[in-house]
Amino acid sequence: MRGIKSKVERYANLAIIGNGTLAHAQDFSRTEGRGLRSLVDSGKQTYKALGFRHGVRSTLGPASMARGADASARGFHQGSTQGDPFQQGGTLVVAGGAPVLFQRSRFAGDHAPLEQVLAAAMMAAGKGQAPI
């Protein structure tokens, strides 16, 4: 999200929600989330309410392993895991209380394309068309 933060924040508020502790969120802000609003939901109520997946297979399955290998080949390396390693997340863009973009990660590394996130933020602000 760092790559599109400045563009997205022209149209919307951007926040990253983790499932660890406050100390984990502060550490993420210092190391990976520089400039991003990092929030924490230790009880994972947000994840449950949004129906995000949880499980060993979605974290350690073939699709997440392939995505991890691809990310590693492009120079991205995961640090130590903080919070629940088996909790998957997703991307949600809301306008007027209704979802404009709602993507639930099926496996670790399954992220909404950044172009779609930006398009959804623009649409939410009345500045663009719905993402595909």
Coordinates of N, CA, C and O in Angstrom, one line a residue, residues 16-25 28 38-48 52-54 59 81-89:
I16 N -4.2 0.2 8.0 CA -3.8 -1.2 8.0 C -4.3 -1.7 9.3 O -3.9 -1.1 10.4
I17 N -5.0 -2.8 9.4 CA -5.4 -3.4 10.7 C -4.7 -4.7 10.9 O -4.8 -5.6 10.0
G18 N -4.0 -4.8 11.9 CA -3.3 -6.1 12.3 C -4.0 -6.8 13.4 O -4.9 -6.2 14.1
N19 N -3.6 -8.0 13.7 CA -4.3 -8.8 14.7 C -3.4 -9.1 15.9 O -3.7 -9.9 16.7
G20 N -2.3 -8.4 16.0 CA -1.4 -8.7 17.1 C -1.7 -7.8 18.3 O -2.8 -7.5 18.6
T21 N -0.6 -7.3 18.9 CA -0.8 -6.4 20.1 C -0.5 -5.0 19.6 O 0.0 -4.7 18.5
L22 N -0.7 -4.0 20.5 CA -0.3 -2.6 20.2 C 1.2 -2.5 20.0 O 1.6 -1.8 19.0
A23 N 2.0 -3.3 20.7 CA 3.4 -3.2 20.5 C 3.7 -3.7 19.1 O 4.6 -3.2 18.4
H24 N 3.0 -4.8 18.6 CA 3.2 -5.3 17.2 C 2.9 -4.2 16.2 O 3.6 -4.0 15.2
A25 N 1.8 -3.5 16.4 CA 1.4 -2.4 15.5 C 2.4 -1.3 15.4 O 2.8 -0.8 14.4
F28 N 5.4 -2.6 13.5 CA 5.1 -2.6 12.1 C 5.2 -1.2 11.5 O 5.7 -1.0 10.4
S38 N -1.5 2.4 11.2 CA -1.5 1.0 11.6 C -2.4 0.9 12.9 O -2.1 1.5 13.9
L39 N -3.4 0.1 12.8 CA -4.3 -0.1 13.9 C -4.2 -1.6 14.3 O -3.7 -2.4 13.5
V40 N -4.7 -1.9 15.5 CA -4.6 -3.3 15.9 C -6.0 -3.8 16.5 O -6.7 -3.0 17.1
D41 N -6.3 -5.0 16.1 CA -7.6 -5.7 16.6 C -7.1 -7.0 17.2 O -7.2 -8.0 16.6
S42 N -6.7 -7.0 18.4 CA -6.1 -8.2 19.1 C -7.2 -9.3 19.2 O -6.8 -10.5 19.1
G43 N -8.4 -8.9 19.4 CA -9.5 -9.9 19.5 C -10.0 -10.4 18.1 O -10.8 -11.3 18.1
K44 N -9.5 -9.9 17.1 CA -9.8 -10.3 15.7 C -11.3 -10.1 15.4 O -11.9 -10.8 14.5
Q45 N -12.0 -9.2 16.0 CA -13.4 -9.0 15.8 C -13.7 -8.5 14.4 O -14.7 -8.9 13.8
T46 N -12.8 -7.6 13.9 CA -13.0 -7.1 12.5 C -12.9 -8.2 11.5 O -13.7 -8.3 10.6
Y47 N -11.9 -9.1 11.7 CA -11.7 -10.2 10.8 C -12.9 -11.2 10.8 O -13.3 -11.6 9.8
K48 N -13.4 -11.4 12.0 CA -14.6 -12.3 12.1 C -15.8 -11.6 11.5 O -16.6 -12.3 10.7
F52 N -13.2 -13.0 7.2 CA -11.9 -13.4 6.7 C -11.5 -14.8 7.1 O -11.8 -15.2 8.2
R53 N -10.8 -15.4 6.2 CA -10.4 -16.8 6.4 C -9.3 -16.9 7.6 O -8.5 -16.0 7.8
H54 N -9.3 -18.1 8.2 CA -8.4 -18.4 9.2 C -8.0 -19.9 9.1 O -8.9 -20.7 9.0
T59 N -2.6 -20.5 5.0 CA -1.3 -19.9 5.3 C -0.2 -20.6 4.6 O 0.8 -20.1 4.1
T81 N 7.0 -13.2 12.1 CA 5.5 -13.1 12.2 C 5.1 -12.5 13.5 O 5.6 -13.0 14.6
Q82 N 4.2 -11.6 13.5 CA 3.6 -11.1 14.8 C 2.1 -11.2 14.7 O 1.5 -11.0 13.6
G83 N 1.5 -11.6 15.8 CA 0.0 -11.8 15.8 C -0.2 -13.3 15.3 O 0.6 -14.1 15.4
D84 N -1.4 -13.5 14.9 CA -1.9 -14.8 14.5 C -1.5 -15.1 13.0 O -2.0 -14.5 12.1
P85 N -0.5 -16.0 12.8 CA 0.0 -16.3 11.5 C -1.0 -17.0 10.6 O -0.8 -17.0 9.4
F86 N -2.1 -17.5 11.1 CA -3.0 -18.2 10.3 C -4.2 -17.4 10.0 O -5.2 -17.9 9.3
Q87 N -4.2 -16.1 10.3 CA -5.3 -15.2 10.0 C -5.1 -14.5 8.7 O -4.1 -13.8 8.6
Q88 N -6.0 -14.7 7.8 CA -5.9 -14.0 6.5 C -6.7 -12.7 6.6 O -7.5 -12.5 7.5
G89 N -6.3 -11.7 5.8 CA -7.0 -10.4 5.8 C -7.7 -10.2 4.5 O -8.3 -11.1 3.9

